[in-house]
Amino acid sequence: MQVLKFGGSSVANSENINKVINVVREAIKGDNRIVVVLSAFGGVTDDLLEAAALASIGDLTYKEKLHLIEGRHLAAVRELIPLDKQSSLLSRVKKRCNELEDICNGVFLLRELSMRTRDIIISYGEILSSQIFSEKLKSTGIENDWKDSRELITTNSDYGAAVVNFSITNKKVVEFFGATNSQSCILPGFIAADEGGNTT
């Protein structure tokens, strides 16, 4: 099995994403099984952190920042996915962005941004980018499974600087990849969950 990790600059725009698609296409030639791990689109993590910080001090412009983040991901779907396959993914992206806004609304109302809440907010960048990438791959004829990394990687509860529990994680990873027949799997990078299921 080969693991390919792509950082934010590799998925910063549609042109770069298409280059990554070509790398993946080459990697799966033959019977190679691959795992593709994706960062958030370039700059999105910083934008999420800025939105969260603005909400925590009661600055309503956090909503504008969230609107721009949502618009960027919706635009990526429209640029990358054939028109007849966009509807479901656009709905999923919108749902995720609504969840994100709800969390930031809570931060705004409480004027409080804990490390735990911060971890949840920035996880949306990787979740969105990897789901869009997974659907882009499918639209080019490359079947794949998208898997939430939080279901595979277990950490302690040191939010912001969590440490992986390898004994639990390794067992989950072996079980998952032993049970799937997919030649390629797409995972959001950077994120995991503690033993209580909280995002880290």
PDB file of C-alpha atoms in Angstrom:
ATOM      1  CA  MET A   1       0.000   0.000   0.000  1.00  0.00           C
ATOM      2  CA  GLN A   2       1.228   3.463  -0.900  1.00  0.00           C
ATOM      3  CA  VAL A   3       0.289   6.603   1.026  1.00  0.00           C
ATOM      4  CA  LEU A   4       0.281   9.902  -0.869  1.00  0.00           C
ATOM      5  CA  LYS A   5       0.089  13.112   1.186  1.00  0.00           C
ATOM      6  CA  PHE A   6      -0.760  16.425  -0.475  1.00  0.00           C
ATOM      7  CA  GLY A   7      -0.408  19.727   1.359  1.00  0.00           C
ATOM      8  CA  GLY A   8      -2.453  22.883   1.008  1.00  0.00           C
ATOM      9  CA  SER A   9      -0.517  24.342  -1.920  1.00  0.00           C
ATOM     10  CA  SER A  10      -1.081  21.112  -3.886  1.00  0.00           C
ATOM     11  CA  VAL A  11      -4.840  21.618  -3.582  1.00  0.00           C
ATOM     12  CA  ALA A  12      -4.884  25.427  -3.613  1.00  0.00           C
ATOM     13  CA  ASN A  13      -6.877  25.700  -6.841  1.00  0.00           C
ATOM     14  CA  SER A  14      -8.534  23.657  -9.567  1.00  0.00           C
ATOM     15  CA  GLU A  15      -5.408  23.575 -11.722  1.00  0.00           C
ATOM     16  CA  ASN A  16      -3.327  22.116  -8.907  1.00  0.00           C
ATOM     17  CA  ILE A  17      -6.049  19.637  -7.972  1.00  0.00           C
ATOM     18  CA  ASN A  18      -6.080  18.351 -11.534  1.00  0.00           C
ATOM     19  CA  LYS A  19      -2.308  17.843 -11.295  1.00  0.00           C
ATOM     20  CA  VAL A  20      -2.841  15.794  -8.140  1.00  0.00           C
ATOM     21  CA  ILE A  21      -5.461  13.725  -9.986  1.00  0.00           C
ATOM     22  CA  ASN A  22      -2.816  12.864 -12.581  1.00  0.00           C
ATOM     23  CA  VAL A  23      -0.361  11.819  -9.856  1.00  0.00           C
ATOM     24  CA  VAL A  24      -3.003   9.569  -8.321  1.00  0.00           C
ATOM     25  CA  ARG A  25      -3.896   8.099 -11.705  1.00  0.00           C
ATOM     26  CA  GLU A  26      -0.258   7.127 -12.247  1.00  0.00           C
ATOM     27  CA  ALA A  27       0.037   5.704  -8.730  1.00  0.00           C
ATOM     28  CA  ILE A  28      -2.861   3.282  -9.119  1.00  0.00           C
ATOM     29  CA  LYS A  29      -1.643   1.739 -12.354  1.00  0.00           C
ATOM     30  CA  GLY A  30      -1.440  -2.006 -11.957  1.00  0.00           C
ATOM     31  CA  ASP A  31      -2.723  -3.418  -8.700  1.00  0.00           C
ATOM     32  CA  ASN A  32      -1.327  -0.772  -6.344  1.00  0.00           C
ATOM     33  CA  ARG A  33      -3.566   0.150  -3.407  1.00  0.00           C
ATOM     34  CA  ILE A  34      -3.221   3.768  -2.425  1.00  0.00           C
ATOM     35  CA  VAL A  35      -4.303   6.073   0.353  1.00  0.00           C
ATOM     36  CA  VAL A  36      -4.533   9.786  -0.469  1.00  0.00           C
ATOM     37  CA  VAL A  37      -4.291  12.141   2.513  1.00  0.00           C
ATOM     38  CA  LEU A  38      -5.318  15.739   1.845  1.00  0.00           C
ATOM     39  CA  SER A  39      -4.780  19.027   3.600  1.00  0.00           C
ATOM     40  CA  ALA A  40      -7.304  21.843   3.490  1.00  0.00           C
ATOM     41  CA  PHE A  41      -7.275  24.021   0.380  1.00  0.00           C
ATOM     42  CA  GLY A  42      -4.349  26.460   0.584  1.00  0.00           C
ATOM     43  CA  GLY A  43      -5.080  29.280   3.042  1.00  0.00           C
ATOM     44  CA  VAL A  44      -8.352  27.834   4.344  1.00  0.00           C
ATOM     45  CA  THR A  45      -6.988  26.811   7.767  1.00  0.00           C
ATOM     46  CA  ASP A  46      -5.791  30.381   8.356  1.00  0.00           C
ATOM     47  CA  ASP A  47      -9.179  31.718   7.234  1.00  0.00           C
ATOM     48  CA  LEU A  48     -10.970  29.376   9.641  1.00  0.00           C
ATOM     49  CA  LEU A  49      -8.729  30.447  12.505  1.00  0.00           C
ATOM     50  CA  GLU A  50      -9.369  34.099  11.670  1.00  0.00           C
ATOM     51  CA  ALA A  51     -13.139  33.560  11.567  1.00  0.00           C
ATOM     52  CA  ALA A  52     -13.023  31.809  14.936  1.00  0.00           C
ATOM     53  CA  ALA A  53     -10.906  34.571  16.467  1.00  0.00           C
ATOM     54  CA  LEU A  54     -13.248  37.268  15.174  1.00  0.00           C
ATOM     55  CA  ALA A  55     -16.273  35.446  16.565  1.00  0.00           C
ATOM     56  CA  SER A  56     -14.592  35.096  19.961  1.00  0.00           C
ATOM     57  CA  ILE A  57     -14.207  38.878  20.311  1.00  0.00           C
ATOM     58  CA  GLY A  58     -17.740  39.615  19.134  1.00  0.00           C
ATOM     59  CA  ASP A  59     -16.761  40.877  15.694  1.00  0.00           C
ATOM     60  CA  LEU A  60     -19.587  40.072  13.289  1.00  0.00           C
ATOM     61  CA  THR A  61     -17.267  40.111  10.296  1.00  0.00           C
ATOM     62  CA  TYR A  62     -16.603  36.436  11.106  1.00  0.00           C
ATOM     63  CA  LYS A  63     -19.753  35.789   9.069  1.00  0.00           C
ATOM     64  CA  GLU A  64     -18.194  37.433   6.010  1.00  0.00           C
ATOM     65  CA  LYS A  65     -15.098  35.252   6.413  1.00  0.00           C
ATOM     66  CA  LEU A  66     -17.246  32.117   6.647  1.00  0.00           C
ATOM     67  CA  HIS A  67     -19.210  33.203   3.576  1.00  0.00           C
ATOM     68  CA  LEU A  68     -15.965  33.494   1.594  1.00  0.00           C
ATOM     69  CA  ILE A  69     -14.834  30.047   2.777  1.00  0.00           C
ATOM     70  CA  GLU A  70     -18.160  28.536   1.729  1.00  0.00           C
ATOM     71  CA  GLY A  71     -18.047  30.322  -1.624  1.00  0.00           C
ATOM     72  CA  ARG A  72     -14.574  29.027  -2.339  1.00  0.00           C
ATOM     73  CA  HIS A  73     -15.597  25.408  -1.775  1.00  0.00           C
ATOM     74  CA  LEU A  74     -18.829  25.713  -3.741  1.00  0.00           C
ATOM     75  CA  ALA A  75     -16.873  27.276  -6.605  1.00  0.00           C
ATOM     76  CA  ALA A  76     -14.396  24.380  -6.498  1.00  0.00           C
ATOM     77  CA  VAL A  77     -17.266  21.915  -6.870  1.00  0.00           C
ATOM     78  CA  ARG A  78     -18.634  23.810  -9.857  1.00  0.00           C
ATOM     79  CA  GLU A  79     -15.199  23.998 -11.487  1.00  0.00           C
ATOM     80  CA  LEU A  80     -14.155  20.404 -10.861  1.00  0.00           C
ATOM     81  CA  ILE A  81     -17.299  18.271 -11.007  1.00  0.00           C
ATOM     82  CA  PRO A  82     -19.443  17.691 -14.126  1.00  0.00           C
ATOM     83  CA  LEU A  83     -22.748  19.559 -13.934  1.00  0.00           C
ATOM     84  CA  ASP A  84     -24.887  16.397 -13.745  1.00  0.00           C
ATOM     85  CA  LYS A  85     -22.931  15.190 -10.687  1.00  0.00           C
ATOM     86  CA  GLN A  86     -22.758  18.435  -8.703  1.00  0.00           C
ATOM     87  CA  SER A  87     -26.070  18.530  -6.845  1.00  0.00           C
ATOM     88  CA  SER A  88     -25.387  16.001  -4.092  1.00  0.00           C
ATOM     89  CA  LEU A  89     -21.889  17.334  -3.374  1.00  0.00           C
ATOM     90  CA  LEU A  90     -23.050  20.963  -3.333  1.00  0.00           C
ATOM     91  CA  SER A  91     -25.646  19.953  -0.729  1.00  0.00           C
ATOM     92  CA  ARG A  92     -23.012  18.195   1.389  1.00  0.00           C
ATOM     93  CA  VAL A  93     -20.661  21.173   1.225  1.00  0.00           C
ATOM     94  CA  LYS A  94     -23.500  23.523   2.173  1.00  0.00           C
ATOM     95  CA  LYS A  95     -24.454  21.272   5.106  1.00  0.00           C
ATOM     96  CA  ARG A  96     -20.870  21.245   6.408  1.00  0.00           C
ATOM     97  CA  CYS A  97     -20.635  25.024   6.077  1.00  0.00           C
ATOM     98  CA  ASN A  98     -23.913  25.443   7.974  1.00  0.00           C
ATOM     99  CA  GLU A  99     -22.504  23.269  10.780  1.00  0.00           C
ATOM    100  CA  LEU A 100     -19.377  25.414  10.838  1.00  0.00           C
ATOM    101  CA  GLU A 101     -21.419  28.603  11.033  1.00  0.00           C
ATOM    102  CA  ASP A 102     -23.482  27.192  13.908  1.00  0.00           C
ATOM    103  CA  ILE A 103     -20.288  26.475  15.866  1.00  0.00           C
ATOM    104  CA  CYS A 104     -18.915  29.949  15.204  1.00  0.00           C
ATOM    105  CA  ASN A 105     -22.256  31.468  16.211  1.00  0.00           C
ATOM    106  CA  GLY A 106     -21.837  29.701  19.558  1.00  0.00           C
ATOM    107  CA  VAL A 107     -18.334  31.122  19.921  1.00  0.00           C
ATOM    108  CA  PHE A 108     -19.713  34.579  19.133  1.00  0.00           C
ATOM    109  CA  LEU A 109     -22.501  34.305  21.708  1.00  0.00           C
ATOM    110  CA  LEU A 110     -20.216  32.980  24.447  1.00  0.00           C
ATOM    111  CA  ARG A 111     -17.223  35.169  23.519  1.00  0.00           C
ATOM    112  CA  GLU A 112     -15.142  32.077  24.203  1.00  0.00           C
ATOM    113  CA  LEU A 113     -12.879  29.979  21.971  1.00  0.00           C
ATOM    114  CA  SER A 114     -11.544  26.907  23.734  1.00  0.00           C
ATOM    115  CA  MET A 115      -8.819  24.759  22.183  1.00  0.00           C
ATOM    116  CA  ARG A 116     -11.374  21.973  21.808  1.00  0.00           C
ATOM    117  CA  THR A 117     -13.720  24.221  19.816  1.00  0.00           C
ATOM    118  CA  ARG A 118     -10.778  25.553  17.793  1.00  0.00           C
ATOM    119  CA  ASP A 119      -9.852  21.996  16.801  1.00  0.00           C
ATOM    120  CA  ILE A 120     -13.402  21.322  15.635  1.00  0.00           C
ATOM    121  CA  ILE A 121     -13.527  24.514  13.566  1.00  0.00           C
ATOM    122  CA  ILE A 122     -10.269  23.969  11.711  1.00  0.00           C
ATOM    123  CA  SER A 123     -11.123  20.309  10.985  1.00  0.00           C
ATOM    124  CA  TYR A 124     -13.688  21.489   8.433  1.00  0.00           C
ATOM    125  CA  GLY A 125     -10.964  22.523   5.993  1.00  0.00           C
ATOM    126  CA  GLU A 126      -9.657  18.975   5.586  1.00  0.00           C
ATOM    127  CA  ILE A 127     -13.100  17.407   5.603  1.00  0.00           C
ATOM    128  CA  LEU A 128     -14.337  19.677   2.805  1.00  0.00           C
ATOM    129  CA  SER A 129     -11.232  19.417   0.613  1.00  0.00           C
ATOM    130  CA  SER A 130     -11.022  15.628   0.865  1.00  0.00           C
ATOM    131  CA  GLN A 131     -14.717  15.098   0.101  1.00  0.00           C
ATOM    132  CA  ILE A 132     -14.521  17.346  -2.952  1.00  0.00           C
ATOM    133  CA  PHE A 133     -11.363  15.564  -4.104  1.00  0.00           C
ATOM    134  CA  SER A 134     -12.971  12.149  -3.635  1.00  0.00           C
ATOM    135  CA  GLU A 135     -15.895  13.132  -5.853  1.00  0.00           C
ATOM    136  CA  LYS A 136     -13.568  14.659  -8.444  1.00  0.00           C
ATOM    137  CA  LEU A 137     -11.695  11.347  -8.623  1.00  0.00           C
ATOM    138  CA  LYS A 138     -14.952   9.452  -9.109  1.00  0.00           C
ATOM    139  CA  SER A 139     -15.995  11.809 -11.896  1.00  0.00           C
ATOM    140  CA  THR A 140     -12.806  10.869 -13.771  1.00  0.00           C
ATOM    141  CA  GLY A 141     -13.543   7.165 -13.420  1.00  0.00           C
ATOM    142  CA  ILE A 142     -11.337   6.454 -10.392  1.00  0.00           C
ATOM    143  CA  GLU A 143     -13.522   4.759  -7.788  1.00  0.00           C
ATOM    144  CA  ASN A 144     -12.518   5.388  -4.182  1.00  0.00           C
ATOM    145  CA  ASP A 145     -13.761   5.298  -0.617  1.00  0.00           C
ATOM    146  CA  TRP A 146     -13.785   8.473   1.470  1.00  0.00           C
ATOM    147  CA  LYS A 147     -13.106   7.743   5.132  1.00  0.00           C
ATOM    148  CA  ASP A 148     -13.216  10.152   8.058  1.00  0.00           C
ATOM    149  CA  SER A 149      -9.771  10.005   9.698  1.00  0.00           C
ATOM    150  CA  ARG A 150     -11.414  10.580  13.082  1.00  0.00           C
ATOM    151  CA  GLU A 151     -12.783   7.047  12.850  1.00  0.00           C
ATOM    152  CA  LEU A 152      -9.282   5.639  12.370  1.00  0.00           C
ATOM    153  CA  ILE A 153      -6.876   7.780  14.394  1.00  0.00           C
ATOM    154  CA  THR A 154      -7.285   7.966  18.173  1.00  0.00           C
ATOM    155  CA  THR A 155      -5.389  10.531  20.254  1.00  0.00           C
ATOM    156  CA  ASN A 156      -5.304  11.844  23.788  1.00  0.00           C
ATOM    157  CA  SER A 157      -7.397  14.908  24.650  1.00  0.00           C
ATOM    158  CA  ASP A 158      -4.624  17.489  24.490  1.00  0.00           C
ATOM    159  CA  TYR A 159      -6.546  19.758  22.114  1.00  0.00           C
ATOM    160  CA  GLY A 160      -4.320  21.717  19.765  1.00  0.00           C
ATOM    161  CA  ALA A 161      -1.393  19.332  20.276  1.00  0.00           C
ATOM    162  CA  ALA A 162      -2.916  15.870  20.544  1.00  0.00           C
ATOM    163  CA  VAL A 163      -0.705  12.770  20.598  1.00  0.00           C
ATOM    164  CA  VAL A 164      -1.668   9.602  18.729  1.00  0.00           C
ATOM    165  CA  ASN A 165      -2.470   6.440  20.687  1.00  0.00           C
ATOM    166  CA  PHE A 166      -0.794   4.010  18.310  1.00  0.00           C
ATOM    167  CA  SER A 167      -2.014   0.810  19.948  1.00  0.00           C
ATOM    168  CA  ILE A 168      -5.666   1.756  19.368  1.00  0.00           C
ATOM    169  CA  THR A 169      -5.021   3.507  16.042  1.00  0.00           C
ATOM    170  CA  ASN A 170      -3.002   0.697  14.489  1.00  0.00           C
ATOM    171  CA  LYS A 171      -5.738  -1.802  15.332  1.00  0.00           C
ATOM    172  CA  LYS A 172      -8.425   0.399  13.724  1.00  0.00           C
ATOM    173  CA  VAL A 173      -6.318   0.992  10.613  1.00  0.00           C
ATOM    174  CA  VAL A 174      -5.566  -2.707  10.121  1.00  0.00           C
ATOM    175  CA  GLU A 175      -9.240  -3.629  10.607  1.00  0.00           C
ATOM    176  CA  PHE A 176     -10.483  -0.963   8.171  1.00  0.00           C
ATOM    177  CA  PHE A 177      -8.051  -1.676   5.368  1.00  0.00           C
ATOM    178  CA  GLY A 178      -8.467  -5.401   5.868  1.00  0.00           C
ATOM    179  CA  ALA A 179     -12.221  -5.064   5.338  1.00  0.00           C
ATOM    180  CA  THR A 180     -12.273  -2.736   2.316  1.00  0.00           C
ATOM    181  CA  ASN A 181     -11.679  -3.923  -1.219  1.00  0.00           C
ATOM    182  CA  SER A 182     -11.289  -0.441  -2.656  1.00  0.00           C
ATOM    183  CA  GLN A 183      -8.097   0.212  -4.584  1.00  0.00           C
ATOM    184  CA  SER A 184      -7.977   3.809  -3.377  1.00  0.00           C
ATOM    185  CA  CYS A 185      -9.067   5.553  -0.189  1.00  0.00           C
ATOM    186  CA  ILE A 186      -9.257   9.301   0.459  1.00  0.00           C
ATOM    187  CA  LEU A 187      -8.647  10.639   3.972  1.00  0.00           C
ATOM    188  CA  PRO A 188      -8.707  14.140   5.474  1.00  0.00           C
ATOM    189  CA  GLY A 189      -5.286  14.885   6.929  1.00  0.00           C
ATOM    190  CA  PHE A 190      -4.410  16.606  10.193  1.00  0.00           C
ATOM    191  CA  ILE A 191      -7.476  15.460  12.158  1.00  0.00           C
ATOM    192  CA  ALA A 192      -8.250  12.649  14.590  1.00  0.00           C
ATOM    193  CA  ALA A 193     -10.476  12.064  17.627  1.00  0.00           C
ATOM    194  CA  ASP A 194      -9.923  11.327  21.281  1.00  0.00           C
ATOM    195  CA  GLU A 195     -11.405   8.297  23.010  1.00  0.00           C
ATOM    196  CA  GLY A 196     -14.600  10.266  23.651  1.00  0.00           C
ATOM    197  CA  GLY A 197     -15.028  10.935  19.944  1.00  0.00           C
ATOM    198  CA  ASN A 198     -14.098  14.628  20.187  1.00  0.00           C
ATOM    199  CA  THR A 199     -12.186  16.106  17.254  1.00  0.00           C
ATOM    200  CA  THR A 200      -8.479  16.664  17.832  1.00  0.00           C
TER     201      THR A 200
END
